[in-house]
C-alpha cells in the first residue's frame, strides 16, 4: 500500500463493496503511516449528488477525540456525512447544527429524558423484548434481523412515541430501515439512493407531524408528549421541529441498535467460550461485553465535520472549509489505546475500553447511548436464555460507507415450547 492508493481508495464505491476486513486493514495502515490523510471527492452514491469536495480522514483515537470536542473549529452545520447530502441532512434536526443553537435544542430534549421518564422507558423495553421473543423463540429458524434485531428497537421506539397500532409500528420500522439503507441495492427498485431516502423521510415526516399535532393538543405519557411540552429557557419546539426530531430518532435509534444486535449475535457465534463466560455471571459481565461488541463492530463507521479555520493535526494543515471525516471504525482498533486491538475480548473493563461507537465525546455525543445499551442487554439475556442451541449464519453486510449494517442474518435454534 502507498498513501496515494489508500487515500484514493476511500473515495470509491468499489472500495466500500469489499469485505470489511479490507477496510480494517486499510485503516490500520493509515493509522500507522498516514493518520490524517486527504482523499479526492467521494464517488457519488447518486448521480444527482454534487460531491465536488475531497475530505480528510482522521483515523487515530486521540485525533477523533480532539476534533469531536472542538466545536469552535469543527462544525456540524455543513453536514455530517462524507457525501454532500443536503436532502438527508435537512432531516437530521440538531445533529446538523453547532452551539449555541445545538445546545438549546439538545437541552430541550434532555428535559424529556428525566430519570423518571428513563425508568419508564426501561421497564417498557424489558417488556417489549419479552414479547418479541414470545413470537420468535417458538419458531426454530428465521432471519434474526427481521425477527429480533429490527423488531425490538422498532417497537421500543414506537412505544416511546405512544404508537400502539401494529400496522403503524411496522410502517415506522420499515421506513426507518429504508432511511438507513439508502445506498443498498435491496432498495434499488424504489429508485436512486436519493429517491429511496426521500421516500422514507416523507413517510416518517407525514406520520410524525400528525402525531406531534395530536400530542400537543392531548398530551399523554409518552416521549412525543414530553418533548412537545418540554421547555428550556422559555423555549418550546414547534410542531414541525418535533416532527423532524421524530424522524431523526427513527434513524438514530432504530438502525444503530438493530445492526449492533446483529453483530452481537454473529460475534458470539464465533466466540462461544466468551458467551459462556458472560452468561455465567450476566449481571456482572454483560455491560462490558456489550461495550466490546460496540468497539469491535460499531454500527456507524463515520461522522463528518467541516473546519471553520485552518488547523494543524498530525503534521497536516486542514484548511478552513475542508471536510473532516472521523472514522470511529478505525479509532476503535487503535493499538495505542486498546491492547490486542484486533481481538474480540469481552473481559475488557469499561476503563480499558473507551470505544468511540457513540462518537469521540463533546457536544454531539450520542443522546441515546444508555437506552441503546439497555436494549442490547435485554435482548442478549432473552435470546441466550430462551433460544437454545442457537446457530447463527453469515452476516449479509450492507453496501455503505457510513453504516456498518447487517441486512440479513439467518439462524436456527431449538423451538421454545409454549
Ligand atoms: C448502539 C446504539 C447507538 C449507537 C452506536 C449510536 C451512535 C451515535 C453516534 C456515533 C452519534 C454521533 C456522535 C458525534 O457526532 O459525536 C450519535 C448521535 C446521536 N444519537 Fe445515537 N447511537 C445509538 C443509539 C441511539 C438511540 C437508541 C438514540 C435515541 C434515543 C440515539 C440518539 C442519538 C441522537 C439524538 C444523536 C445526536 C446527538 C447530538 O447531535 O447532539 N442514539 N449516536
Short mmCIF file of C-alpha atoms and ligand atoms in Angstrom, two decimals:
data_model
loop_
_atom_site.label_atom_id
_atom_site.label_comp_id
_atom_site.label_asym_id
_atom_site.label_seq_id
_atom_site.Cartn_x
_atom_site.Cartn_y
_atom_site.Cartn_z
CA UNK A 1 0.00 0.00 0.00
CA UNK A 2 1.07 3.58 -0.56
CA UNK A 3 -0.51 6.77 0.76
CA UNK A 4 -1.83 7.62 -2.71
CA UNK A 5 -3.51 4.28 -3.42
CA UNK A 6 -5.08 4.10 0.04
CA UNK A 7 -6.32 7.68 0.03
CA UNK A 8 -7.95 7.42 -3.36
CA UNK A 9 -9.48 4.06 -2.41
CA UNK A 10 -11.57 5.61 0.33
CA UNK A 11 -13.35 7.74 -2.27
CA UNK A 12 -14.56 4.85 -4.39
CA UNK A 13 -17.71 2.78 -4.11
CA UNK A 14 -15.65 -0.22 -5.23
CA UNK A 15 -13.57 0.07 -2.06
CA UNK A 16 -16.68 0.01 0.15
CA UNK A 17 -18.09 -3.01 -1.72
CA UNK A 18 -15.12 -5.12 -0.50
CA UNK A 19 -15.21 -7.23 2.70
CA UNK A 20 -14.97 -5.28 5.97
CA UNK A 21 -11.55 -6.81 6.69
CA UNK A 22 -10.11 -4.90 3.71
CA UNK A 23 -11.37 -1.63 5.23
CA UNK A 24 -9.91 -2.54 8.62
CA UNK A 25 -6.52 -3.40 7.07
CA UNK A 26 -6.53 -0.10 5.19
CA UNK A 27 -7.31 1.88 8.33
CA UNK A 28 -4.57 0.04 10.21
CA UNK A 29 -2.09 1.06 7.53
CA UNK A 30 -3.32 4.65 7.65
CA UNK A 31 -3.07 4.85 11.47
CA UNK A 32 0.50 3.59 11.33
CA UNK A 33 1.68 5.55 8.28
CA UNK A 34 -0.62 8.45 7.50
CA UNK A 35 -3.05 9.08 10.37
CA UNK A 36 -4.59 12.20 8.85
CA UNK A 37 -4.83 11.93 5.06
CA UNK A 38 -6.55 13.64 2.13
CA UNK A 39 -8.81 11.89 -0.42
CA UNK A 40 -10.39 13.30 -3.56
CA UNK A 41 -14.15 13.85 -3.93
CA UNK A 42 -16.06 10.69 -2.98
CA UNK A 43 -17.66 8.82 -5.85
CA UNK A 44 -21.30 9.83 -5.57
CA UNK A 45 -23.86 7.28 -4.45
CA UNK A 46 -26.31 9.00 -6.72
CA UNK A 47 -25.59 10.97 -9.93
CA UNK A 48 -27.73 13.79 -8.51
CA UNK A 49 -25.32 14.33 -5.60
CA UNK A 50 -22.83 17.13 -6.03
CA UNK A 51 -19.69 15.77 -4.37
CA UNK A 52 -17.29 18.46 -5.51
CA UNK A 53 -15.04 18.48 -2.43
CA UNK A 54 -12.50 15.95 -1.17
CA UNK A 55 -12.12 15.09 2.52
CA UNK A 56 -9.62 14.49 5.31
CA UNK A 57 -9.71 11.09 7.01
CA UNK A 58 -8.96 11.13 10.76
CA UNK A 59 -8.07 7.58 11.83
CA UNK A 60 -6.42 7.75 15.30
CA UNK A 61 -8.48 7.60 18.51
CA UNK A 62 -6.78 10.69 20.03
CA UNK A 63 -7.34 12.83 16.92
CA UNK A 64 -11.01 11.79 16.63
CA UNK A 65 -11.41 12.84 20.26
CA UNK A 66 -9.64 16.16 19.65
CA UNK A 67 -11.77 17.10 16.64
CA UNK A 68 -15.06 15.92 18.22
CA UNK A 69 -14.52 18.12 21.28
CA UNK A 70 -13.58 21.27 19.39
CA UNK A 71 -16.85 22.72 18.11
CA UNK A 72 -15.24 26.19 17.81
CA UNK A 73 -13.22 24.95 14.84
CA UNK A 74 -15.06 21.81 13.65
CA UNK A 75 -18.65 22.45 12.64
CA UNK A 76 -21.51 20.01 12.09
CA UNK A 77 -23.76 22.62 10.47
CA UNK A 78 -22.37 21.98 6.96
CA UNK A 79 -23.21 18.24 7.03
CA UNK A 80 -22.18 15.07 8.85
CA UNK A 81 -21.58 12.56 6.02
CA UNK A 82 -18.71 12.16 3.55
CA UNK A 83 -21.19 12.75 0.76
CA UNK A 84 -22.85 16.12 0.35
CA UNK A 85 -26.37 15.01 1.03
CA UNK A 86 -28.46 18.09 1.84
CA UNK A 87 -31.78 16.24 1.45
CA UNK A 88 -30.71 13.80 4.11
CA UNK A 89 -29.28 16.40 6.38
CA UNK A 90 -32.36 18.58 6.42
CA UNK A 91 -33.95 15.63 8.26
CA UNK A 92 -31.27 15.43 10.89
CA UNK A 93 -32.51 18.28 13.03
CA UNK A 94 -29.99 19.34 15.66
CA UNK A 95 -27.27 16.80 14.70
CA UNK A 96 -26.52 19.17 11.82
CA UNK A 97 -26.06 22.29 13.96
CA UNK A 98 -23.47 23.91 16.26
CA UNK A 99 -23.61 25.55 19.68
CA UNK A 100 -25.39 27.73 20.76
CA UNK A 101 -28.37 26.58 18.58
CA UNK A 102 -27.41 22.96 19.13
CA UNK A 103 -27.10 23.46 22.90
CA UNK A 104 -30.57 24.93 23.37
CA UNK A 105 -32.17 22.25 21.18
CA UNK A 106 -30.36 19.44 22.99
CA UNK A 107 -31.29 20.93 26.36
CA UNK A 108 -34.98 20.99 25.44
CA UNK A 109 -34.80 17.32 24.53
CA UNK A 110 -32.73 16.38 27.58
CA UNK A 111 -35.55 17.75 29.74
CA UNK A 112 -37.67 14.89 28.37
CA UNK A 113 -35.03 12.34 29.47
CA UNK A 114 -35.53 12.82 33.24
CA UNK A 115 -34.74 9.79 35.49
CA UNK A 116 -38.49 9.18 35.89
CA UNK A 117 -39.04 9.09 32.13
CA UNK A 118 -35.95 6.95 31.52
CA UNK A 119 -37.13 4.44 34.20
CA UNK A 120 -40.49 4.15 32.46
CA UNK A 121 -38.76 3.57 29.11
CA UNK A 122 -36.51 0.91 30.65
CA UNK A 123 -39.49 -1.01 32.01
CA UNK A 124 -41.21 -0.79 28.61
CA UNK A 125 -38.01 -2.02 26.93
CA UNK A 126 -37.76 -5.20 29.00
CA UNK A 127 -41.45 -5.97 28.44
CA UNK A 128 -41.11 -5.34 24.69
CA UNK A 129 -38.09 -7.66 24.38
CA UNK A 130 -40.01 -10.44 26.17
CA UNK A 131 -42.95 -10.00 23.78
CA UNK A 132 -40.68 -10.10 20.72
CA UNK A 133 -39.13 -13.34 21.98
CA UNK A 134 -42.58 -14.80 22.73
CA UNK A 135 -43.12 -14.63 18.98
CA UNK A 136 -39.61 -15.56 17.76
CA UNK A 137 -38.44 -18.27 20.18
CA UNK A 138 -41.06 -20.95 19.24
CA UNK A 139 -40.25 -20.64 15.50
CA UNK A 140 -36.94 -22.54 15.46
CA UNK A 141 -35.50 -20.76 12.41
CA UNK A 142 -35.61 -17.45 10.57
CA UNK A 143 -33.89 -14.18 9.74
CA UNK A 144 -32.71 -12.86 13.11
CA UNK A 145 -32.68 -9.29 11.76
CA UNK A 146 -36.37 -9.36 10.87
CA UNK A 147 -37.46 -11.41 13.88
CA UNK A 148 -35.48 -9.69 16.64
CA UNK A 149 -32.78 -7.13 15.79
CA UNK A 150 -35.10 -4.87 13.77
CA UNK A 151 -38.22 -5.67 15.77
CA UNK A 152 -37.00 -4.67 19.26
CA UNK A 153 -35.79 -1.10 18.62
CA UNK A 154 -38.72 -0.58 16.24
CA UNK A 155 -41.24 -1.45 18.92
CA UNK A 156 -39.39 0.33 21.73
CA UNK A 157 -39.24 3.42 19.58
CA UNK A 158 -42.95 3.16 18.75
CA UNK A 159 -43.83 2.74 22.44
CA UNK A 160 -41.62 5.76 23.15
CA UNK A 161 -43.83 7.81 20.89
CA UNK A 162 -47.10 6.23 22.03
CA UNK A 163 -47.80 4.39 18.74
CA UNK A 164 -49.83 1.28 19.51
CA UNK A 165 -51.34 0.28 16.17
CA UNK A 166 -49.43 -2.77 14.81
CA UNK A 167 -49.60 -1.63 11.17
CA UNK A 168 -48.30 1.81 12.11
CA UNK A 169 -45.44 0.24 14.08
CA UNK A 170 -44.48 -1.91 11.08
CA UNK A 171 -44.72 1.14 8.85
CA UNK A 172 -42.29 3.11 11.05
CA UNK A 173 -39.85 0.18 11.28
CA UNK A 174 -39.81 -0.33 7.52
CA UNK A 175 -39.38 3.38 6.81
CA UNK A 176 -36.53 3.64 9.35
CA UNK A 177 -34.75 0.68 7.75
CA UNK A 178 -35.18 2.19 4.30
CA UNK A 179 -33.82 5.51 5.58
CA UNK A 180 -30.57 3.93 6.82
CA UNK A 181 -30.08 1.66 3.81
CA UNK A 182 -30.46 4.26 1.06
CA UNK A 183 -27.34 3.02 -0.71
CA UNK A 184 -28.07 -0.72 -0.57
CA UNK A 185 -29.20 -2.47 -3.80
CA UNK A 186 -32.07 -4.03 -1.78
CA UNK A 187 -33.94 -0.74 -2.24
CA UNK A 188 -32.93 -0.04 -5.84
CA UNK A 189 -36.48 -0.87 -7.04
CA UNK A 190 -37.72 2.37 -5.42
CA UNK A 191 -35.29 4.46 -7.44
CA UNK A 192 -31.91 6.15 -6.98
CA UNK A 193 -30.43 6.36 -3.45
CA UNK A 194 -31.74 9.92 -3.11
CA UNK A 195 -35.23 8.80 -4.06
CA UNK A 196 -35.02 5.90 -1.60
CA UNK A 197 -34.15 8.32 1.16
CA UNK A 198 -36.71 10.95 0.17
CA UNK A 199 -39.45 8.31 0.06
CA UNK A 200 -38.60 7.05 3.57
CA UNK A 201 -38.34 10.50 5.12
CA UNK A 202 -41.62 11.54 3.52
CA UNK A 203 -43.34 8.52 5.12
CA UNK A 204 -41.92 9.30 8.56
CA UNK A 205 -42.46 13.05 8.27
CA UNK A 206 -46.17 12.79 7.48
CA UNK A 207 -46.83 10.40 10.34
CA UNK A 208 -44.73 12.47 12.77
CA UNK A 209 -46.48 15.72 12.01
CA UNK A 210 -49.89 14.19 12.69
CA UNK A 211 -48.67 12.64 15.92
CA UNK A 212 -47.00 15.83 17.11
CA UNK A 213 -50.14 17.90 16.48
CA UNK A 214 -52.27 15.37 18.33
CA UNK A 215 -49.92 15.19 21.35
CA UNK A 216 -49.59 18.95 21.65
CA UNK A 217 -53.38 19.09 21.98
CA UNK A 218 -53.81 15.98 24.13
CA UNK A 219 -50.55 15.12 25.93
CA UNK A 220 -50.20 11.56 27.29
CA UNK A 221 -47.37 9.61 28.99
CA UNK A 222 -45.00 9.25 26.03
CA UNK A 223 -41.89 10.88 24.62
CA UNK A 224 -43.78 12.73 21.92
CA UNK A 225 -45.87 14.44 24.62
CA UNK A 226 -42.87 15.15 26.89
CA UNK A 227 -40.87 16.63 24.03
CA UNK A 228 -43.86 18.65 22.80
CA UNK A 229 -44.29 20.13 26.30
CA UNK A 230 -40.59 20.44 27.26
CA UNK A 231 -39.24 23.95 27.70
CA UNK A 232 -35.74 25.29 28.09
CA UNK A 233 -35.21 28.97 28.99
CA UNK A 234 -38.79 29.65 27.92
CA UNK A 235 -38.39 27.98 24.51
CA UNK A 236 -40.54 25.11 23.23
CA UNK A 237 -40.16 23.15 19.98
CA UNK A 238 -42.60 23.93 17.19
CA UNK A 239 -44.79 21.10 15.95
CA UNK A 240 -42.62 20.92 12.78
CA UNK A 241 -39.44 20.65 14.88
CA UNK A 242 -40.97 17.84 16.93
CA UNK A 243 -41.84 16.10 13.66
CA UNK A 244 -38.27 16.36 12.36
CA UNK A 245 -36.95 15.17 15.73
CA UNK A 246 -39.14 12.08 15.40
CA UNK A 247 -37.64 11.26 12.00
CA UNK A 248 -34.13 11.85 13.38
CA UNK A 249 -34.72 9.46 16.26
CA UNK A 250 -36.33 6.91 13.96
CA UNK A 251 -32.97 6.68 12.16
CA UNK A 252 -30.66 7.23 15.15
CA UNK A 253 -32.35 4.77 17.50
CA UNK A 254 -33.60 2.02 15.18
CA UNK A 255 -30.79 1.29 12.79
CA UNK A 256 -27.86 1.64 15.19
CA UNK A 257 -29.34 -0.72 17.77
CA UNK A 258 -30.61 -3.14 15.15
CA UNK A 259 -27.22 -3.53 13.47
CA UNK A 260 -25.39 -3.74 16.81
CA UNK A 261 -27.54 -6.64 17.93
CA UNK A 262 -26.98 -8.48 14.65
CA UNK A 263 -23.21 -8.04 15.13
CA UNK A 264 -23.53 -9.22 18.73
CA UNK A 265 -25.20 -12.47 17.63
CA UNK A 266 -22.60 -13.07 14.91
CA UNK A 267 -19.64 -12.31 17.20
CA UNK A 268 -20.84 -14.66 19.95
CA UNK A 269 -21.40 -17.38 17.35
CA UNK A 270 -17.69 -17.06 16.56
CA UNK A 271 -16.71 -16.93 20.27
CA UNK A 272 -18.83 -19.47 22.21
CA UNK A 273 -16.32 -19.56 25.09
CA UNK A 274 -16.80 -15.82 25.63
CA UNK A 275 -20.58 -16.21 25.51
CA UNK A 276 -20.38 -18.88 28.21
CA UNK A 277 -18.17 -16.55 30.28
CA UNK A 278 -20.73 -13.69 30.08
CA UNK A 279 -23.78 -15.88 30.75
CA UNK A 280 -22.08 -17.42 33.81
CA UNK A 281 -22.40 -14.05 35.60
CA UNK A 282 -24.60 -11.95 33.34
CA UNK A 283 -25.26 -9.05 35.74
CA UNK A 284 -21.57 -8.50 36.37
CA UNK A 285 -20.30 -9.09 32.81
CA UNK A 286 -22.95 -8.07 30.28
CA UNK A 287 -22.21 -4.31 30.27
CA UNK A 288 -18.53 -4.84 29.42
CA UNK A 289 -19.46 -7.44 26.79
CA UNK A 290 -21.84 -5.04 25.05
CA UNK A 291 -19.20 -2.32 25.03
CA UNK A 292 -16.80 -4.77 23.40
CA UNK A 293 -19.35 -5.60 20.68
CA UNK A 294 -19.76 -1.86 20.06
CA UNK A 295 -15.98 -1.36 19.91
CA UNK A 296 -15.40 -4.30 17.59
CA UNK A 297 -18.26 -3.59 15.19
CA UNK A 298 -19.56 -0.02 15.64
CA UNK A 299 -22.79 0.38 13.63
CA UNK A 300 -21.82 3.88 12.45
CA UNK A 301 -18.44 3.97 10.70
CA UNK A 302 -18.07 7.75 10.48
CA UNK A 303 -19.47 11.18 11.11
CA UNK A 304 -18.12 14.29 9.44
CA UNK A 305 -17.26 17.84 10.46
CA UNK A 306 -16.17 20.91 8.44
CA UNK A 307 -13.23 23.07 9.53
CA UNK A 308 -14.15 26.71 10.16
CA UNK A 309 -10.50 27.83 10.49
CA UNK A 310 -7.09 26.46 9.48
CA UNK A 311 -5.98 23.75 11.94
CA UNK A 312 -2.82 21.64 12.37
CA UNK A 313 -3.44 17.94 13.00
CA UNK A 314 -0.76 15.22 12.91
CA UNK A 315 1.51 17.47 10.85
CA UNK A 316 -1.16 18.24 8.22
CA UNK A 317 -2.76 21.62 7.67
CA UNK A 318 -6.52 21.34 7.46
CA UNK A 319 -7.84 24.43 5.68
CA UNK A 320 -10.98 26.37 6.59
CA UNK A 321 -13.86 24.85 4.56
CA UNK A 322 -12.32 21.35 4.35
CA UNK A 323 -14.41 18.28 5.17
CA UNK A 324 -13.02 16.22 8.06
CA UNK A 325 -14.23 12.62 8.44
CA UNK A 326 -13.96 10.91 11.84
CA UNK A 327 -13.55 7.15 11.33
CA UNK A 328 -14.94 5.54 14.51
CA UNK A 329 -14.37 2.13 12.92
CA UNK A 330 -10.66 2.95 12.89
CA UNK A 331 -10.39 4.72 16.28
CA UNK A 332 -11.89 1.61 17.88
CA UNK A 333 -8.94 -0.52 16.65
CA UNK A 334 -6.18 1.90 17.67
CA UNK A 335 -3.36 -0.13 19.27
CA UNK A 336 -2.20 2.94 21.24
CA UNK A 337 -5.45 2.73 23.22
CA UNK A 338 -6.65 -0.89 23.13
CA UNK A 339 -4.48 -3.91 23.99
CA UNK A 340 -4.73 -6.59 21.27
CA UNK A 341 -6.98 -4.18 19.42
CA UNK A 342 -7.98 -6.70 16.72
CA UNK A 343 -9.02 -9.34 19.28
CA UNK A 344 -12.64 -9.60 20.42
CA UNK A 345 -12.33 -9.78 24.20
CA UNK A 346 -15.36 -9.29 26.45
CA UNK A 347 -13.19 -9.25 29.57
CA UNK A 348 -12.05 -5.67 28.79
CA UNK A 349 -13.28 -3.44 31.60
CA UNK A 350 -15.04 -0.11 30.95
CA UNK A 351 -11.79 1.66 31.82
CA UNK A 352 -9.86 -0.39 29.26
CA UNK A 353 -12.50 0.21 26.60
CA UNK A 354 -13.06 3.90 25.83
CA UNK A 355 -14.56 2.99 22.43
CA UNK A 356 -15.90 5.60 20.03
CA UNK A 357 -19.05 3.83 18.80
CA UNK A 358 -21.09 6.68 20.33
CA UNK A 359 -18.72 9.35 19.00
CA UNK A 360 -15.48 10.95 20.17
CA UNK A 361 -17.15 12.89 23.02
CA UNK A 362 -18.19 16.51 23.28
CA UNK A 363 -21.36 18.32 22.27
CA UNK A 364 -22.79 15.70 19.87
CA UNK A 365 -22.04 12.58 21.92
CA UNK A 366 -24.91 10.11 21.41
CA UNK A 367 -28.00 11.10 23.38
CA UNK A 368 -29.32 7.55 23.37
CA UNK A 369 -26.18 5.63 24.41
CA UNK A 370 -27.77 4.47 27.67
CA UNK A 371 -31.01 3.40 26.00
CA UNK A 372 -29.18 1.66 23.14
CA UNK A 373 -27.08 -0.41 25.56
CA UNK A 374 -30.15 -1.10 27.67
CA UNK A 375 -31.95 -2.61 24.66
CA UNK A 376 -28.94 -4.71 23.67
CA UNK A 377 -28.57 -6.06 27.21
CA UNK A 378 -32.24 -7.02 27.49
CA UNK A 379 -32.10 -8.71 24.05
CA UNK A 380 -28.93 -10.60 24.89
CA UNK A 381 -30.42 -12.03 28.08
CA UNK A 382 -33.72 -13.12 26.49
CA UNK A 383 -32.12 -14.65 23.38
CA UNK A 384 -29.47 -16.71 25.15
CA UNK A 385 -31.78 -17.92 27.92
CA UNK A 386 -34.65 -18.83 25.58
CA UNK A 387 -33.26 -19.76 22.14
CA UNK A 388 -31.37 -22.95 22.96
CA UNK A 389 -28.68 -24.30 20.58
CA UNK A 390 -28.78 -21.08 18.57
CA UNK A 391 -26.71 -21.30 15.37
CA UNK A 392 -26.12 -18.06 13.51
CA UNK A 393 -25.10 -17.93 9.84
CA UNK A 394 -23.10 -15.35 7.88
CA UNK A 395 -23.88 -11.64 8.05
CA UNK A 396 -25.17 -10.08 4.83
CA UNK A 397 -23.38 -6.73 5.11
CA UNK A 398 -24.99 -3.54 3.76
CA UNK A 399 -23.23 -1.62 0.97
CA UNK A 400 -22.44 1.72 2.63
CA UNK A 401 -19.54 4.00 3.61
CA UNK A 402 -21.50 5.15 6.68
CA UNK A 403 -23.50 2.32 8.23
CA UNK A 404 -21.81 -0.92 9.31
CA UNK A 405 -25.15 -2.58 8.68
CA UNK A 406 -26.42 -6.16 8.57
CA UNK A 407 -29.23 -6.70 6.08
CA UNK A 408 -29.88 -10.37 6.90
CA UNK A 409 -28.72 -12.90 9.50
CA UNK A 410 -30.05 -16.46 9.24
CA UNK A 411 -30.42 -18.55 12.40
CA UNK A 412 -31.69 -21.92 13.62
CA UNK A 413 -32.44 -23.00 17.21
CA UNK A 414 -34.48 -25.50 19.20
CA UNK A 415 -38.03 -24.12 19.20
CA UNK A 416 -39.24 -22.96 22.62
CA UNK A 417 -42.30 -24.90 23.80
CA UNK A 418 -45.19 -22.64 24.70
C1 LIG B 1 -25.98 1.09 19.71
C2 LIG B 1 -26.71 2.14 19.57
C3 LIG B 1 -26.23 3.51 19.13
C4 LIG B 1 -25.04 3.93 18.60
C5 LIG B 1 -23.80 3.10 18.30
C6 LIG B 1 -25.14 5.37 18.37
C7 LIG B 1 -24.13 6.16 17.85
C8 LIG B 1 -24.18 7.53 17.73
C9 LIG B 1 -23.12 8.38 17.20
C10 LIG B 1 -21.77 7.88 16.67
C11 LIG B 1 -23.55 9.66 17.25
C12 LIG B 1 -22.77 10.92 16.78
C13 LIG B 1 -21.82 11.39 17.86
C14 LIG B 1 -20.98 12.57 17.43
O1 LIG B 1 -21.22 13.16 16.35
O2 LIG B 1 -20.06 12.92 18.19
C15 LIG B 1 -24.89 9.65 17.79
C16 LIG B 1 -25.67 10.76 17.98
C17 LIG B 1 -26.98 10.72 18.40
N1 LIG B 1 -27.69 9.60 18.83
FE1 LIG B 1 -27.01 7.70 18.90
N2 LIG B 1 -26.38 5.77 18.77
C18 LIG B 1 -27.08 4.67 19.25
C19 LIG B 1 -28.36 4.65 19.76
C20 LIG B 1 -29.17 5.75 19.90
C21 LIG B 1 -30.53 5.72 20.44
C22 LIG B 1 -31.25 4.49 20.97
C23 LIG B 1 -30.99 7.00 20.37
C24 LIG B 1 -32.32 7.52 20.81
C25 LIG B 1 -32.73 7.69 21.99
C26 LIG B 1 -29.93 7.84 19.81
C27 LIG B 1 -29.99 9.19 19.61
C28 LIG B 1 -28.96 9.99 19.15
C29 LIG B 1 -29.10 11.43 18.94
C30 LIG B 1 -30.34 12.25 19.20
C31 LIG B 1 -27.85 11.89 18.49
C32 LIG B 1 -27.45 13.31 18.13
C33 LIG B 1 -26.81 13.99 19.32
C34 LIG B 1 -26.35 15.40 19.00
O3 LIG B 1 -26.04 15.75 17.85
O4 LIG B 1 -26.28 16.18 19.97
N3 LIG B 1 -28.84 7.05 19.54
N4 LIG B 1 -25.26 8.35 18.07
#
